[in-house]
XYZ file of C-alpha atoms in Angstrom:
674
model
C 6.724 2.199 21.087
C 5.698 5.206 18.930
C 8.865 6.962 20.074
C 10.620 9.146 17.455
C 14.009 8.856 19.181
C 13.811 5.043 19.172
C 12.604 4.997 15.559
C 15.540 7.193 14.581
C 18.073 5.019 16.422
C 16.643 1.779 15.023
C 16.817 2.995 11.433
C 20.395 4.247 11.853
C 21.566 0.941 13.305
C 19.554 -1.582 11.286
C 19.039 -0.201 7.775
C 22.164 -0.450 5.617
C 22.859 2.521 3.357
C 22.972 2.025 -0.405
C 23.705 4.570 -3.102
C 21.408 5.185 -6.088
C 19.073 8.030 -7.003
C 15.319 7.915 -6.494
C 12.818 5.539 -4.931
C 13.294 1.890 -5.902
C 11.846 0.173 -2.833
C 9.446 2.327 -0.838
C 8.835 1.849 2.870
C 7.817 -1.818 3.003
C 10.526 -3.146 0.679
C 13.200 -1.086 2.476
C 12.094 -2.702 5.733
C 12.098 -6.190 4.172
C 15.591 -5.766 2.717
C 16.857 -3.734 5.699
C 18.713 -1.505 3.243
C 18.084 1.487 1.023
C 19.285 4.838 -0.244
C 18.362 8.258 1.126
C 14.925 8.361 -0.537
C 13.921 4.822 0.407
C 15.078 5.248 4.005
C 13.103 8.494 4.102
C 10.008 6.590 2.896
C 10.331 4.127 5.764
C 11.125 6.878 8.277
C 8.090 8.948 7.260
C 5.813 5.877 7.350
C 6.918 5.010 10.899
C 6.686 8.596 12.135
C 3.221 9.140 10.660
C 2.015 5.799 12.048
C 3.234 7.034 15.453
C 1.252 10.268 15.137
C 4.006 12.699 14.132
C 3.367 14.905 11.072
C 6.255 14.457 8.644
C 7.363 15.577 5.188
C 10.095 14.883 2.657
C 12.812 17.436 1.965
C 14.953 17.555 -1.166
C 18.037 19.678 -1.286
C 21.786 19.962 -1.714
C 24.226 18.808 0.958
C 27.947 18.646 1.637
C 29.644 16.089 3.843
C 30.340 17.244 7.405
C 32.837 18.267 8.568
C 34.664 17.721 5.262
C 35.330 15.295 2.423
C 37.034 12.858 4.794
C 33.567 11.848 6.008
C 32.528 10.822 2.490
C 35.718 8.806 2.068
C 35.033 7.033 5.363
C 31.393 6.264 4.553
C 31.973 4.997 1.024
C 35.500 3.624 1.307
C 36.984 5.474 -1.668
C 40.103 7.583 -1.147
C 40.615 9.239 -4.530
C 38.529 12.418 -4.895
C 37.884 11.973 -8.623
C 36.862 8.351 -8.067
C 34.556 9.538 -5.295
C 32.896 12.005 -7.657
C 32.621 9.227 -10.256
C 30.966 7.018 -7.622
C 28.083 9.451 -7.121
C 27.620 10.104 -10.808
C 27.616 6.389 -11.695
C 25.033 5.886 -8.956
C 22.894 8.458 -10.778
C 23.137 10.996 -7.945
C 23.543 14.632 -9.075
C 26.950 15.717 -7.761
C 29.609 18.389 -8.191
C 32.897 19.239 -6.523
C 33.683 22.131 -4.195
C 37.083 23.545 -5.194
C 39.233 25.655 -2.869
C 42.922 26.382 -3.226
C 42.977 24.422 -6.466
C 41.903 21.208 -4.704
C 38.663 19.309 -4.173
C 37.608 20.220 -0.642
C 34.147 18.644 -0.621
C 31.434 17.235 -2.858
C 27.897 18.534 -3.097
C 25.178 15.987 -3.840
C 21.416 16.103 -4.075
C 19.857 14.375 -1.090
C 16.472 13.440 0.379
C 15.813 13.706 4.113
C 12.887 14.054 6.514
C 11.376 16.821 8.610
C 9.012 15.859 11.424
C 7.091 17.746 14.097
C 8.079 16.072 17.352
C 8.188 17.029 21.069
C 11.680 18.343 21.581
C 11.847 21.196 24.078
C 12.447 19.167 27.255
C 13.513 15.626 26.375
C 14.595 15.886 22.721
C 12.096 13.487 21.187
C 12.151 10.857 23.938
C 8.344 11.230 24.525
C 8.670 11.732 28.268
C 7.140 15.163 27.717
C 4.890 15.829 24.694
C 5.140 19.625 24.936
C 7.374 21.909 22.907
C 6.801 20.357 19.487
C 8.986 21.649 16.672
C 9.906 20.722 13.104
C 13.301 19.029 12.946
C 15.364 17.815 10.011
C 16.374 14.141 10.338
C 18.449 11.800 8.175
C 19.294 8.130 8.727
C 21.130 7.465 5.461
C 24.412 9.194 6.375
C 25.758 6.935 9.133
C 27.554 9.265 11.508
C 29.288 6.486 13.469
C 30.706 5.019 10.263
C 31.915 1.475 9.707
C 34.319 -0.992 11.233
C 36.704 -2.077 8.464
C 38.421 -5.457 8.204
C 41.264 -4.479 5.919
C 42.607 -7.008 3.483
C 46.194 -8.029 2.977
C 47.949 -6.423 -0.022
C 47.276 -8.073 -3.352
C 50.344 -10.125 -4.415
C 52.013 -8.299 -7.282
C 52.482 -11.371 -9.475
C 49.046 -12.922 -8.892
C 47.274 -12.402 -12.226
C 43.661 -13.543 -12.645
C 42.903 -11.982 -16.009
C 42.687 -15.369 -17.752
C 40.570 -17.128 -15.130
C 37.451 -17.031 -17.289
C 39.138 -18.836 -20.178
C 40.602 -21.403 -17.788
C 37.132 -22.015 -16.380
C 35.574 -22.472 -19.828
C 38.344 -24.836 -20.952
C 36.564 -27.847 -19.439
C 33.382 -29.041 -17.757
C 33.100 -27.612 -14.244
C 31.205 -28.611 -11.127
C 32.163 -25.458 -9.193
C 30.757 -22.028 -9.876
C 33.298 -19.409 -11.060
C 33.747 -17.825 -7.620
C 34.523 -21.215 -6.100
C 36.920 -21.916 -8.979
C 38.604 -18.523 -8.456
C 38.954 -19.145 -4.717
C 40.599 -22.516 -5.364
C 42.972 -21.001 -7.928
C 44.046 -18.176 -5.602
C 44.495 -20.469 -2.586
C 46.664 -22.825 -4.657
C 48.769 -19.894 -5.859
C 49.136 -18.524 -2.320
C 50.109 -21.934 -0.910
C 52.971 -22.062 -3.377
C 54.054 -18.421 -3.486
C 52.909 -16.800 -0.246
C 52.357 -19.431 2.490
C 50.306 -18.231 5.430
C 47.988 -16.077 3.310
C 44.579 -17.326 2.136
C 41.852 -16.126 -0.190
C 39.849 -14.847 2.781
C 42.768 -12.602 3.770
C 42.374 -10.714 0.471
C 38.736 -9.809 1.163
C 37.860 -6.476 2.734
C 34.652 -6.245 4.790
C 32.735 -3.373 6.374
C 30.440 -3.617 9.399
C 28.113 -0.811 10.452
C 28.969 0.668 13.856
C 25.850 0.988 16.099
C 24.951 4.584 16.928
C 22.358 4.685 19.724
C 21.702 8.177 21.089
C 18.249 7.708 22.744
C 17.496 11.307 21.774
C 16.860 13.163 18.543
C 19.861 15.336 17.594
C 19.520 19.100 17.486
C 21.160 19.302 14.062
C 21.737 17.017 11.108
C 24.981 15.188 10.398
C 25.298 16.906 7.006
C 25.876 20.469 5.881
C 22.667 21.725 4.281
C 23.541 23.952 1.331
C 20.044 24.469 -0.061
C 16.485 23.209 0.280
C 14.892 22.997 -3.158
C 11.656 21.078 -2.536
C 9.352 19.947 0.257
C 6.841 17.151 -0.378
C 3.984 15.412 1.390
C 4.751 12.495 -0.951
C 7.711 12.039 -3.251
C 6.809 12.903 -6.875
C 6.789 10.502 -9.825
C 9.976 12.068 -11.201
C 11.878 10.549 -8.247
C 10.266 7.102 -8.434
C 11.635 4.215 -10.496
C 8.766 2.868 -12.589
C 8.181 0.076 -15.082
C 5.985 0.428 -18.145
C 4.287 -2.744 -19.394
C 3.225 -2.640 -23.034
C 1.787 -5.677 -24.842
C 0.986 -5.415 -28.542
C 1.025 -7.011 -31.955
C 1.467 -4.621 -34.850
C -0.792 -1.638 -34.211
C -3.056 -3.510 -31.787
C -2.196 -2.658 -28.169
C -3.459 -5.003 -25.463
C -2.235 -2.897 -22.527
C 0.142 -0.001 -21.868
C 0.429 0.662 -18.132
C 3.029 2.002 -15.689
C 3.624 0.545 -12.217
C 6.117 1.727 -9.558
C 9.140 -0.521 -9.039
C 8.513 -0.639 -5.286
C 5.226 -2.453 -5.931
C 7.012 -5.131 -7.976
C 10.402 -5.701 -6.336
C 10.752 -9.230 -4.920
C 7.040 -9.839 -5.461
C 5.624 -12.589 -7.669
C 4.986 -10.770 -10.954
C 3.304 -13.055 -13.488
C 2.460 -12.676 -17.155
C -0.576 -14.932 -17.394
C -3.749 -15.257 -19.463
C -7.515 -15.473 -19.252
C -10.275 -16.181 -21.798
C -11.115 -13.257 -24.073
C -14.871 -13.944 -23.973
C -17.472 -15.878 -21.999
C -17.666 -18.306 -24.914
C -13.917 -18.977 -24.630
C -14.382 -19.657 -20.923
C -17.117 -22.161 -21.722
C -14.853 -24.019 -24.158
C -12.057 -24.138 -21.589
C -14.471 -25.468 -18.962
C -15.629 -28.206 -21.331
C -12.031 -29.441 -21.632
C -11.407 -29.379 -17.906
C -9.082 -26.349 -17.933
C -6.845 -24.261 -20.171
C -3.906 -26.683 -19.983
C -6.063 -29.332 -21.669
C -7.727 -27.099 -24.271
C -6.602 -27.305 -27.942
C -4.892 -24.062 -28.946
C -7.000 -23.487 -32.053
C -10.297 -23.372 -30.150
C -9.858 -20.357 -27.862
C -8.661 -16.776 -27.748
C -6.816 -15.413 -24.705
C -5.984 -11.981 -23.358
C -2.718 -11.216 -21.474
C -2.849 -10.309 -17.790
C -0.204 -9.076 -15.326
C -0.638 -10.313 -11.762
C 1.291 -9.251 -8.658
C 1.152 -11.808 -5.847
C -1.972 -13.270 -7.452
C -3.801 -9.940 -7.838
C -4.779 -8.853 -11.362
C -3.232 -5.396 -11.804
C -3.147 -5.097 -15.626
C -5.741 -6.727 -17.907
C -5.486 -6.817 -21.685
C -8.258 -5.053 -23.594
C -8.313 -7.735 -26.307
C -6.674 -11.020 -27.184
C -5.403 -13.450 -29.803
C -5.753 -17.163 -30.555
C -3.840 -19.300 -28.078
C -0.331 -19.936 -29.422
C -0.115 -16.620 -31.296
C 2.959 -14.442 -30.927
C 2.963 -10.870 -29.643
C 5.499 -8.458 -28.116
C 5.882 -7.444 -24.479
C 7.941 -4.305 -23.872
C 9.217 -3.527 -20.385
C 10.568 -0.004 -19.942
C 12.476 0.666 -16.727
C 11.956 4.381 -16.205
C 14.368 5.923 -13.688
C 14.943 9.571 -12.719
C 17.969 9.467 -15.045
C 16.564 7.787 -18.147
C 14.859 4.732 -19.620
C 15.987 1.195 -20.448
C 13.734 -0.815 -22.768
C 13.527 -4.605 -23.068
C 11.435 -6.226 -25.827
C 10.589 -9.936 -25.873
C 8.365 -11.966 -28.156
C 5.769 -13.849 -26.107
C 3.385 -16.697 -26.931
C -0.252 -16.279 -25.969
C -0.877 -18.899 -23.290
C 2.719 -19.316 -22.087
C 2.991 -18.320 -18.433
C 6.100 -16.224 -17.674
C 7.474 -14.989 -14.352
C 8.998 -11.496 -14.379
C 11.647 -11.444 -11.649
C 12.073 -7.769 -10.725
C 14.450 -6.850 -7.896
C 15.520 -3.456 -6.584
C 18.998 -4.121 -5.129
C 18.707 -7.131 -2.752
C 16.779 -10.303 -3.653
C 14.602 -11.984 -1.028
C 13.847 -15.668 -1.584
C 10.211 -16.587 -0.865
C 9.183 -18.555 2.173
C 9.439 -22.296 1.571
C 6.043 -23.943 1.088
C 5.094 -27.623 1.426
C 5.587 -29.455 -1.867
C 1.851 -29.917 -2.428
C 1.358 -26.120 -2.300
C 4.119 -25.270 -4.786
C 2.504 -24.433 -8.124
C 4.232 -23.307 -11.337
C 4.145 -19.613 -10.427
C 5.710 -20.242 -7.027
C 8.424 -22.535 -8.410
C 9.491 -20.177 -11.198
C 9.379 -17.106 -8.943
C 11.547 -18.897 -6.377
C 14.102 -19.753 -9.077
C 14.225 -16.120 -10.241
C 14.899 -14.890 -6.704
C 17.516 -17.600 -6.062
C 19.280 -16.657 -9.275
C 19.429 -12.915 -8.575
C 20.413 -13.438 -4.939
C 23.305 -15.761 -5.796
C 24.548 -13.435 -8.534
C 24.364 -10.451 -6.165
C 26.397 -12.283 -3.536
C 29.014 -13.296 -6.092
C 29.404 -9.700 -7.267
C 29.724 -8.406 -3.717
C 32.506 -10.920 -3.073
C 34.249 -10.002 -6.334
C 34.042 -6.329 -5.426
C 35.547 -7.045 -2.013
C 38.358 -9.061 -3.598
C 39.192 -6.655 -6.437
C 38.765 -3.470 -4.370
C 35.808 -2.194 -6.377
C 32.657 -0.457 -5.174
C 29.623 -2.108 -6.820
C 26.614 0.040 -7.745
C 23.218 -0.972 -9.146
C 21.560 2.256 -10.324
C 18.398 0.538 -11.635
C 16.450 -2.641 -10.792
C 17.335 -6.065 -12.204
C 14.991 -8.009 -14.510
C 15.043 -11.792 -15.048
C 12.352 -13.830 -16.825
C 11.445 -17.516 -16.480
C 8.812 -19.368 -18.453
C 7.961 -22.255 -20.708
C 9.884 -23.278 -23.813
C 6.960 -23.675 -26.208
C 6.739 -25.261 -29.639
C 3.583 -24.260 -31.525
C 2.363 -26.341 -34.460
C 0.564 -24.351 -37.156
C -2.152 -25.453 -39.586
C -3.135 -23.089 -42.413
C -1.059 -20.334 -40.733
C -3.069 -20.608 -37.517
C -1.840 -21.984 -34.152
C -3.038 -25.567 -33.895
C -1.152 -27.373 -31.131
C 0.639 -26.026 -28.048
C 3.625 -28.192 -27.004
C 5.521 -27.629 -23.741
C 9.243 -28.516 -24.072
C 10.788 -27.239 -20.825
C 11.583 -23.976 -19.047
C 13.990 -21.145 -19.773
C 15.751 -18.523 -17.661
C 16.669 -15.229 -19.319
C 18.732 -12.426 -17.736
C 17.026 -9.523 -19.512
C 18.529 -6.514 -17.745
C 21.253 -6.149 -15.134
C 23.078 -2.843 -14.836
C 26.240 -2.704 -12.717
C 28.587 0.256 -12.275
C 32.062 -0.085 -10.746
C 34.425 2.361 -9.063
C 37.897 1.465 -7.678
C 38.130 1.948 -3.917
C 41.931 1.915 -3.607
C 45.019 3.028 -5.498
C 47.186 0.684 -7.607
C 49.622 -1.297 -5.483
C 52.270 -1.290 -8.192
C 52.478 -0.997 -11.976
C 52.491 -4.802 -12.187
C 49.324 -5.243 -10.166
C 47.294 -2.301 -11.442
C 45.102 -4.694 -13.415
C 43.177 -5.454 -10.225
C 41.632 -1.997 -10.482
C 40.566 -2.661 -14.057
C 36.808 -3.329 -13.932
C 37.144 -5.624 -16.957
C 38.362 -8.448 -14.682
C 35.230 -8.039 -12.585
C 32.914 -7.846 -15.595
C 34.344 -10.971 -17.230
C 33.965 -13.022 -14.063
C 30.566 -11.579 -13.167
C 29.023 -12.252 -16.580
C 30.508 -15.764 -16.540
C 29.076 -16.376 -13.077
C 25.652 -15.197 -14.234
C 25.736 -17.602 -17.180
C 26.771 -20.528 -14.977
C 23.944 -19.812 -12.535
C 21.507 -19.958 -15.446
C 21.932 -23.727 -15.530
C 23.183 -24.396 -12.003
C 20.254 -22.862 -10.066
C 17.595 -25.002 -11.773
C 19.835 -28.086 -11.752
C 20.403 -27.832 -8.009
C 16.798 -26.969 -7.117
C 14.941 -29.256 -9.565
C 17.545 -32.005 -9.952
C 17.441 -31.985 -13.775
C 20.094 -31.316 -16.414
C 20.108 -27.841 -17.953
C 22.159 -26.020 -20.560
C 23.634 -22.511 -20.541
C 26.154 -20.819 -22.795
C 28.929 -21.267 -20.217
C 28.098 -24.957 -19.817
C 27.945 -25.374 -23.589
C 31.467 -23.949 -24.004
C 32.817 -26.138 -21.198
C 31.226 -29.191 -22.824
C 32.655 -28.210 -26.221
C 36.179 -27.421 -24.999
C 36.475 -30.565 -22.881
C 36.201 -32.797 -25.947
C 39.272 -32.426 -28.200
C 37.474 -34.053 -31.131
C 35.068 -31.109 -31.315
C 36.008 -28.161 -33.546
C 37.088 -25.366 -31.208
C 35.170 -22.062 -30.949
C 36.169 -19.172 -33.203
C 36.514 -15.475 -32.351
C 34.803 -13.278 -34.929
C 35.700 -9.594 -35.316
C 35.326 -6.924 -37.967
C 38.615 -8.012 -39.519
C 37.652 -11.644 -40.164
C 33.855 -11.787 -40.270
C 33.666 -11.686 -44.060
C 35.806 -14.809 -44.432
C 34.902 -16.778 -41.289
C 31.140 -16.370 -40.896
C 30.121 -17.989 -44.230
C 32.071 -21.144 -43.308
C 30.186 -21.784 -40.059
C 27.484 -24.459 -39.997
C 25.116 -22.233 -38.039
C 21.492 -21.194 -38.737
C 21.025 -17.939 -40.630
C 19.348 -16.209 -37.684
C 22.465 -16.900 -35.574
C 24.706 -15.535 -38.333
C 22.525 -12.418 -38.549
C 22.775 -11.873 -34.775
C 26.566 -12.284 -34.913
C 26.819 -9.808 -37.791
C 24.768 -7.257 -35.872
C 26.953 -7.644 -32.760
C 30.228 -7.363 -34.683
C 28.969 -4.250 -36.496
C 28.468 -2.661 -33.061
C 32.107 -3.265 -32.159
C 31.726 -6.508 -30.195
C 33.856 -9.625 -30.513
C 31.838 -12.836 -30.807
C 33.071 -16.270 -29.727
C 31.004 -19.021 -31.345
C 31.178 -22.796 -31.993
C 31.626 -23.805 -35.607
C 28.502 -26.001 -35.630
C 25.356 -26.621 -33.640
C 25.751 -28.999 -30.698
C 23.636 -31.600 -28.942
C 23.571 -31.948 -25.156
C 21.152 -34.523 -23.706
C 17.795 -33.798 -25.452
C 18.738 -30.223 -26.422
C 20.186 -29.232 -29.786
C 21.263 -25.702 -30.633
C 24.104 -23.272 -30.297
C 25.435 -20.568 -28.032
C 27.830 -17.685 -28.372
C 29.524 -15.008 -26.262
C 29.256 -11.350 -27.259
C 31.977 -9.259 -25.582
C 33.620 -5.860 -25.482
C 37.227 -6.874 -24.926
C 38.260 -3.559 -23.380
C 35.551 -3.400 -20.700
C 34.905 -7.117 -20.181
C 31.147 -6.624 -20.641
C 29.695 -9.799 -22.128
C 26.412 -11.382 -23.105
C 26.068 -15.177 -23.061
C 23.473 -16.101 -25.691
C 21.665 -19.340 -26.548
C 19.597 -20.297 -29.578
C 16.340 -18.363 -29.634
C 17.997 -15.099 -28.543
C 17.859 -16.181 -24.903
C 20.465 -14.503 -22.713
C 20.273 -17.367 -20.262
C 19.731 -21.087 -19.944
C 17.083 -23.778 -20.283
C 16.289 -27.335 -19.324
C 17.956 -29.992 -21.474
C 15.822 -33.059 -20.699
C 12.472 -34.208 -22.075
C 9.595 -34.426 -19.624
C 9.878 -38.176 -19.019
C 13.360 -37.648 -17.536
C 12.441 -34.946 -15.006
C 12.540 -35.822 -11.320
C 9.644 -35.437 -8.907
C 6.467 -33.667 -9.999
C 8.153 -30.555 -11.413
C 7.254 -31.391 -15.031
C 3.572 -31.872 -14.203
C 3.421 -28.557 -12.365
C 5.306 -26.315 -14.790
C 3.825 -27.867 -17.952
C 0.307 -27.364 -16.551
C 0.629 -23.874 -15.055
C -3.090 -23.063 -15.221
C -4.332 -25.859 -13.014
C -6.796 -24.116 -10.679
C -5.500 -26.058 -7.676
C -2.425 -28.133 -6.903
C -3.058 -31.814 -7.787
C -3.170 -34.554 -5.176
C 0.007 -36.647 -5.711
C -1.475 -39.836 -4.175
C -3.275 -42.134 -6.685
C -5.114 -43.932 -3.872
C -6.977 -40.694 -3.100
C -9.084 -41.054 -6.291
C -12.776 -40.562 -5.472
C -14.623 -39.487 -8.635
C -14.057 -39.835 -12.373
C -15.582 -37.471 -14.940
C -15.561 -37.517 -18.741
C -14.213 -34.493 -20.626
C -17.354 -33.724 -22.611
C -15.561 -31.859 -25.392
C -13.954 -35.126 -26.535
C -17.091 -37.251 -26.210
C -19.488 -38.240 -29.026
C -16.910 -37.877 -31.785
C -17.564 -38.885 -35.380
C -14.834 -40.756 -37.222
C -13.902 -42.861 -40.226
C -13.497 -46.635 -40.015
C -9.841 -47.599 -39.763
C -8.633 -44.096 -38.843
C -7.871 -42.474 -35.486
C -10.371 -40.103 -33.943
C -9.455 -36.428 -34.116
C -9.155 -36.018 -30.338
C -8.131 -38.417 -27.579
C -10.760 -39.612 -25.119
C -10.150 -37.966 -21.755
C -11.361 -38.140 -18.176
C -10.536 -36.216 -15.014
C -10.006 -38.003 -11.702
C -10.537 -36.057 -8.460
C -10.288 -36.693 -4.733
C -12.949 -35.981 -2.075
C -11.931 -32.307 -2.041
C -12.288 -31.968 -5.839
C -8.518 -31.791 -6.340
C -7.154 -33.506 -9.484
C -5.358 -36.760 -8.684
C -2.014 -37.588 -10.283
C -1.024 -41.022 -11.638
C -4.443 -42.558 -10.991
C -4.912 -45.743 -13.040
C -7.764 -45.482 -15.562
C -8.900 -48.387 -17.787
C -10.827 -47.549 -20.962
C -12.975 -50.413 -22.357
C -14.959 -50.674 -25.593
C -18.400 -52.028 -24.674
C -20.230 -51.830 -28.001
C -19.934 -50.763 -31.611
C -16.568 -52.309 -32.389
C -13.403 -50.325 -32.877
C -9.974 -50.604 -31.326
C -7.623 -48.545 -29.193
C -4.186 -47.490 -30.423
C -2.706 -50.621 -28.841
C -4.927 -52.754 -31.070
C -7.012 -54.053 -28.154
C -10.464 -53.568 -26.657
C -9.017 -52.079 -23.436
C -6.424 -49.374 -22.786
C -4.741 -48.428 -19.509
C -3.693 -44.826 -18.874
C -2.511 -42.793 -15.887
C -3.678 -39.301 -15.025
C -1.208 -36.422 -15.136
């Protein structure tokens, strides 16, 4: 209704407050997630005010909590003053204490709010009277009405969950770790504390509505200083991601995009022909998915929701390796992730600022490879987020995510080489890799007793969270696609559940020299273990490679025992999981879609819809030697009336003249389109 008072009330009551420093979401993403920090809520507030015709600007300054530190404790749920200070600093927010009488009386933090010129003199922004406009400071991030708290029951002093991870990994599991933990705690409570359940140990907070119907005369914070005023927030306050693709000294692209443009959107690393000649070759084979790798050169491209936003300046032969660096640049520093990529292998970059939003469900015939992999990335991050929020509620820990999360999904590719050049491009399955996930923890209560103080130790959280992430790396794809997958957690459960298997070994600095040479593991795995141990990590690893379904390889856990931080690694330096079945064993049409990601349109799944048949000219008129196979297979493309490729259409090849035989030894050969 273009009413500043209603805009202000709606934002206060409907946008949850999060704590991190700088812009991760922007206006649109904050609205989609219905949550954000001070800067992101200010972005949405300014966008709505300007759209309603009210001039507005951003203000950056220093604030204290009003009327005192008790307000900060109420808003955040942390009682200890030093822990409260640690909370802001771990969130990346500049903060310092205000000391009086030898005690912490308040905390000063940097903050972003809004000033807007609105009619105020008579009806305080209610737009009954448009006269008396004035500039007012407004903030929706600090929720003045606070939260309604459902307090949890005290943690039982003798309930110890520090070994839950090892119990979970001791055998094959059908539950995820949080479900396993809930069952363990409920069983313990039934025996030792009847009448109490797992749910009773969870603490929840619900935002209290605060509807004023007017714009307040003053802000709900104490303004200490105003340091900057902006028409738009500067780059130094915006989380950004640098994309750099290169091989050696040759750089294909090096471009920075804001995180708000990428979060929860379909970000795709894809490819296009380097030249017009390459495009012609691809056309002659009926598309890139059908083109031999050695015939074309490709250039890398980054797309966001189908729009080309970064285009490589040059390319390489299809199947060649190159490096993609992603640098997450925040106001407080930079995190860099480097991954080797294969030219022609489509990869989804799942980038999420705080809350993941799963895409709208499409009809099956409209779900292409990009959509399917993007949906899996969002499902994975969302389920991991929810698990961590529940763990934080259970263990009385505030959970912070100071930077965005990055997950990648793509094809597992095997490239055959001839004379050191890529020759054949073989699709083996899909992988999921948790590239970057930063979590900071702060205790939100005091120890209940010396015997139960472990519940405030973030290591319990970190062990269970990293385990849960590893389990989701196989479980998400298994549940959505209906096919068997492998992850490091699943590998250890499979190994430990079979007594005949040699049990995993813990490798540290004290035993690496004697243990590592005895392991029947590839040298690259031994090198990775050595590097981790030299950095102070403990590595848990099987003694030999293992086979699960059609997958053979190894996995290992890299852990800091003191903090509980852990990386779950699979062969190929993947911090994630992958499919474990060959294509013939996949259910539905998932294999066809993800192994042919460059199909221009989604195929028609009904063979009876076949309308036209067309030869692939590139494989026609071949010259061969009597008694030997032709170099390339004969191929045709079957389409329906709308020019869509048709799946599983029956095609009969027949030799009419000239002699020769098919691979089955006959004069006819039956094939089915795919």
